Coordinates of C-alpha atoms in Angstrom, one line a residue:
Chain A
E1 CA 12.2 -55.1 -10.3
A2 CA 11.9 -57.3 -13.4
G3 CA 8.8 -56.8 -14.3
V4 CA 6.0 -59.4 -15.3
T5 CA 8.0 -61.5 -18.2
Q6 CA 5.9 -63.0 -20.5
F7 CA 7.4 -65.5 -23.2
P8 CA 7.2 -66.5 -26.3
S9 CA 6.4 -63.7 -27.1
H10 CA 5.2 -65.1 -30.4
S11 CA 4.0 -68.8 -31.2
V12 CA 2.5 -69.5 -34.4
I13 CA 1.3 -73.1 -34.7
E14 CA -1.1 -75.4 -36.8
K15 CA -4.7 -76.4 -34.9
G16 CA -3.9 -80.0 -33.2
Q17 CA -1.0 -79.0 -31.7
T18 CA 0.8 -78.2 -28.3
V19 CA 1.9 -74.6 -27.4
T20 CA 2.8 -73.9 -24.1
L21 CA 2.9 -70.1 -22.7
R22 CA 4.9 -69.0 -19.5
C23 CA 4.6 -66.1 -17.6
D24 CA 6.7 -64.8 -14.6
P25 CA 5.8 -63.0 -12.0
I26 CA 7.6 -60.3 -10.6
S27 CA 8.7 -62.3 -7.6
G28 CA 6.8 -62.1 -4.8
H29 CA 3.5 -61.6 -6.0
D30 CA 0.8 -63.9 -4.4
N31 CA -1.5 -63.1 -7.3
L32 CA -1.5 -64.8 -10.7
Y33 CA -4.1 -63.9 -13.9
W34 CA -4.4 -64.4 -17.1
Y35 CA -6.1 -62.8 -19.6
R36 CA -7.2 -62.8 -23.3
R37 CA -7.9 -61.0 -26.4
V38 CA -9.5 -62.4 -29.3
M39 CA -9.7 -61.1 -33.1
G40 CA -9.8 -57.4 -31.7
K41 CA -12.4 -57.8 -28.9
E42 CA -12.2 -56.9 -25.3
I43 CA -9.4 -58.4 -22.4
K44 CA -11.5 -60.9 -20.5
F45 CA -10.4 -62.7 -17.6
L46 CA -8.8 -66.6 -17.7
L47 CA -8.4 -67.6 -14.5
H48 CA -6.8 -66.9 -10.7
F49 CA -3.9 -68.7 -8.7
V50 CA -3.5 -66.7 -5.2
K51 CA 0.0 -68.6 -4.4
E52 CA -0.4 -71.8 -6.0
S53 CA -3.8 -72.8 -5.6
K54 CA -6.1 -71.5 -8.6
Q55 CA -8.6 -69.0 -7.3
D56 CA -11.3 -68.3 -9.7
E57 CA -10.8 -70.3 -12.4
S58 CA -14.8 -69.5 -14.3
G59 CA -13.2 -67.1 -17.4
M60 CA -11.5 -71.0 -18.2
P61 CA -13.7 -71.0 -21.9
N62 CA -13.0 -74.7 -22.0
N63 CA -11.0 -78.4 -20.8
R64 CA -8.6 -77.7 -23.3
F65 CA -7.1 -75.3 -21.7
L66 CA -4.3 -75.9 -19.1
A67 CA -3.4 -73.6 -16.7
E68 CA -0.5 -74.4 -13.7
R69 CA 1.4 -72.3 -11.4
T70 CA 4.1 -75.2 -9.8
G71 CA 5.2 -73.7 -6.4
G72 CA 3.4 -70.8 -6.0
T73 CA 6.1 -68.3 -9.3
Y74 CA 5.6 -68.3 -12.7
S75 CA 2.7 -70.8 -14.4
T76 CA 2.3 -72.2 -17.7
L77 CA -1.1 -71.9 -19.5
K78 CA -1.1 -75.1 -21.9
V79 CA -3.4 -75.5 -25.4
Q80 CA -4.4 -79.1 -26.5
P81 CA -5.3 -79.8 -29.5
A82 CA -5.3 -76.3 -30.2
E83 CA -8.0 -74.9 -32.2
L84 CA -7.9 -71.8 -34.6
E85 CA -10.3 -69.2 -32.1
D86 CA -8.1 -69.4 -29.7
S87 CA -4.6 -67.3 -31.6
G88 CA -4.8 -63.8 -29.8
V89 CA -2.6 -62.3 -27.3
Y90 CA -2.7 -64.4 -24.1
F91 CA -1.4 -61.9 -21.5
C92 CA -0.6 -62.3 -17.0
A93 CA -0.5 -60.4 -14.9
S94 CA 1.0 -60.6 -11.2
S95 CA -0.8 -58.6 -7.5
P96 CA 1.4 -58.5 -4.2
R97 CA -1.4 -59.7 -1.2
D98 CA -2.4 -56.1 -1.1
R99 CA -4.1 -55.1 -4.3
V100 CA -5.8 -52.2 -3.3
L101 CA -2.2 -50.0 -2.3
Y102 CA -0.3 -52.0 -5.1
G103 CA -2.1 -52.9 -7.6
Y104 CA -1.2 -54.9 -10.5
T105 CA 1.4 -55.0 -12.7
F106 CA 0.7 -56.6 -17.1
G107 CA 3.5 -58.4 -18.5
S108 CA 4.1 -57.4 -22.7
G109 CA 1.9 -60.2 -23.9
T110 CA 2.0 -63.8 -25.7
R111 CA 0.5 -63.3 -28.9
L112 CA -1.3 -67.3 -30.1
T113 CA -1.5 -67.9 -34.1
V114 CA -3.4 -71.0 -34.9
V115 CA -3.4 -71.8 -38.1
Chain B
G1 CA -22.9 -58.3 -14.9
N2 CA -19.8 -56.3 -15.5
S3 CA -18.9 -55.1 -18.4
V4 CA -17.4 -51.8 -20.7
T5 CA -18.7 -51.0 -23.3
Q6 CA -16.1 -47.9 -25.3
M7 CA -16.0 -46.6 -28.3
E8 CA -14.7 -48.0 -31.8
G9 CA -11.6 -47.6 -33.5
P10 CA -9.3 -46.4 -34.8
V11 CA -9.2 -42.8 -33.5
T12 CA -7.2 -40.6 -35.9
L13 CA -7.0 -36.9 -34.7
S14 CA -3.8 -34.8 -35.5
E15 CA -1.6 -33.2 -33.0
E16 CA -3.2 -31.1 -30.6
A17 CA -6.9 -32.5 -31.3
F18 CA -8.8 -32.9 -28.4
L19 CA -8.8 -36.2 -27.3
T20 CA -12.4 -38.1 -25.7
I21 CA -12.6 -41.6 -25.5
N22 CA -16.0 -42.4 -24.5
C23 CA -16.5 -45.6 -22.2
T24 CA -19.8 -46.7 -20.4
Y25 CA -20.1 -49.9 -17.2
T26 CA -22.6 -52.5 -16.2
A27 CA -21.6 -53.3 -12.2
T28 CA -23.6 -54.8 -10.3
G29 CA -21.7 -53.8 -6.9
Y30 CA -19.4 -50.3 -7.2
P31 CA -16.7 -50.7 -8.7
S32 CA -13.0 -49.2 -9.6
L33 CA -12.6 -47.7 -12.8
F34 CA -9.7 -47.2 -14.2
W35 CA -7.8 -46.8 -18.8
Y36 CA -5.0 -48.7 -19.8
V37 CA -2.6 -47.6 -23.1
Q38 CA -1.1 -50.8 -24.4
Y39 CA 2.0 -48.9 -26.7
P40 CA 2.9 -51.1 -30.1
G41 CA 5.4 -53.8 -28.5
E42 CA 4.2 -53.3 -24.6
G43 CA 2.2 -55.1 -21.5
L44 CA -0.5 -52.8 -21.0
Q45 CA 0.0 -50.1 -18.1
L46 CA -2.5 -47.8 -15.8
L47 CA -3.3 -44.7 -17.5
L48 CA -5.9 -44.1 -14.6
K49 CA -8.2 -44.6 -11.7
A50 CA -11.2 -44.0 -10.1
T51 CA -12.5 -46.0 -7.4
K52 CA -16.0 -44.1 -6.7
A53 CA -18.0 -41.5 -8.0
D54 CA -17.4 -38.3 -8.9
D55 CA -14.4 -39.6 -8.0
K56 CA -11.5 -37.8 -11.0
G57 CA -8.2 -39.9 -12.8
S58 CA -5.7 -37.9 -14.3
N59 CA -2.2 -38.4 -16.1
K60 CA -0.3 -37.8 -18.3
G61 CA -3.0 -35.1 -19.6
F62 CA -5.4 -37.8 -19.2
E63 CA -8.6 -37.6 -17.6
A64 CA -11.6 -39.4 -16.8
T65 CA -14.0 -38.5 -13.9
Y66 CA -16.1 -42.2 -12.5
R67 CA -19.8 -40.5 -13.1
K68 CA -22.5 -43.0 -11.3
E69 CA -25.7 -41.1 -12.8
T70 CA -24.7 -41.8 -16.5
T71 CA -22.0 -45.1 -15.6
S72 CA -19.5 -43.2 -18.2
F73 CA -15.7 -43.5 -17.6
H74 CA -14.4 -41.7 -20.9
L75 CA -11.1 -40.9 -21.4
E76 CA -9.7 -37.1 -22.3
K77 CA -7.4 -35.3 -23.2
G78 CA -6.7 -31.4 -24.3
S79 CA -4.7 -31.8 -27.2
V80 CA -2.3 -35.2 -27.8
Q81 CA 0.9 -36.2 -29.1
V82 CA 2.4 -38.9 -31.8
S83 CA 3.0 -40.7 -28.8
D84 CA 0.5 -40.4 -27.5
S85 CA -0.8 -43.1 -30.2
A86 CA -1.5 -46.3 -29.0
V87 CA -4.8 -49.1 -28.2
Y88 CA -6.6 -47.5 -24.5
F89 CA -9.0 -50.0 -22.8
C90 CA -11.1 -49.2 -20.4
A91 CA -12.1 -52.0 -17.9
L92 CA -13.8 -52.2 -14.6
N93 CA -12.9 -53.9 -11.2
E94 CA -15.0 -55.4 -8.4
N95 CA -13.6 -55.7 -4.9
F96 CA -9.9 -54.8 -6.0
N97 CA -10.0 -59.0 -7.9
K98 CA -10.8 -59.2 -11.8
F99 CA -11.2 -57.1 -14.7
Y100 CA -12.8 -56.4 -16.9
F101 CA -11.9 -54.7 -19.8
G102 CA -13.7 -53.5 -23.1
S103 CA -13.3 -54.2 -26.6
G104 CA -9.7 -51.0 -26.7
T105 CA -9.4 -48.0 -28.4
K106 CA -7.1 -47.1 -30.9
L107 CA -5.7 -44.1 -31.6
N108 CA -3.5 -43.0 -34.4
V109 CA -2.2 -39.8 -33.8
K110 CA 0.1 -37.3 -37.1
P111 CA 1.5 -35.0 -36.7

């Protein structure tokens, strides 16, 4: 089966611009998560979707970040306007309803550089 | 709250050397513990996990034991290979919800 797909793989934008990251989870996975790793530090949780609903968005850093999951399929994470500190690697993960049994699958990430 | 602390890298070893990457955690409940690995250009892959105290997770020659008394989950391998070069992340997860990751340890194995 296809894995979790993220694109673009790399993005370089100027401060103040808008960037949209996309994640395509494994088909049928209800749960979708966004994480990010900034400046080589720990990977931090951003938010969790169950189907199209936001289950937990406690990790979203501020209102410049907007996440959506259309129809419970793919998800987008928009940063507007981007700031220098938003640079990092953004990971997406998905899991089926039975997370205990089947675990999680991570994408290869989007490396965002804000200059 | 929950947090994970792991040794900083990079760690550079010669092939066939013994590997230890230290990981300690703080948790409010009874978490499951994980090691994930990221090879160059790839996503995070589950390496091993342990779901309760004294459990040992193992995979591909790597091992880690869930030590509740020392709140640790150190990763070990008896003989590393060049192909083990990657970034290793320790993580915890309570109730199979969101993960708390450490900062990652980059391992370089030289032939």
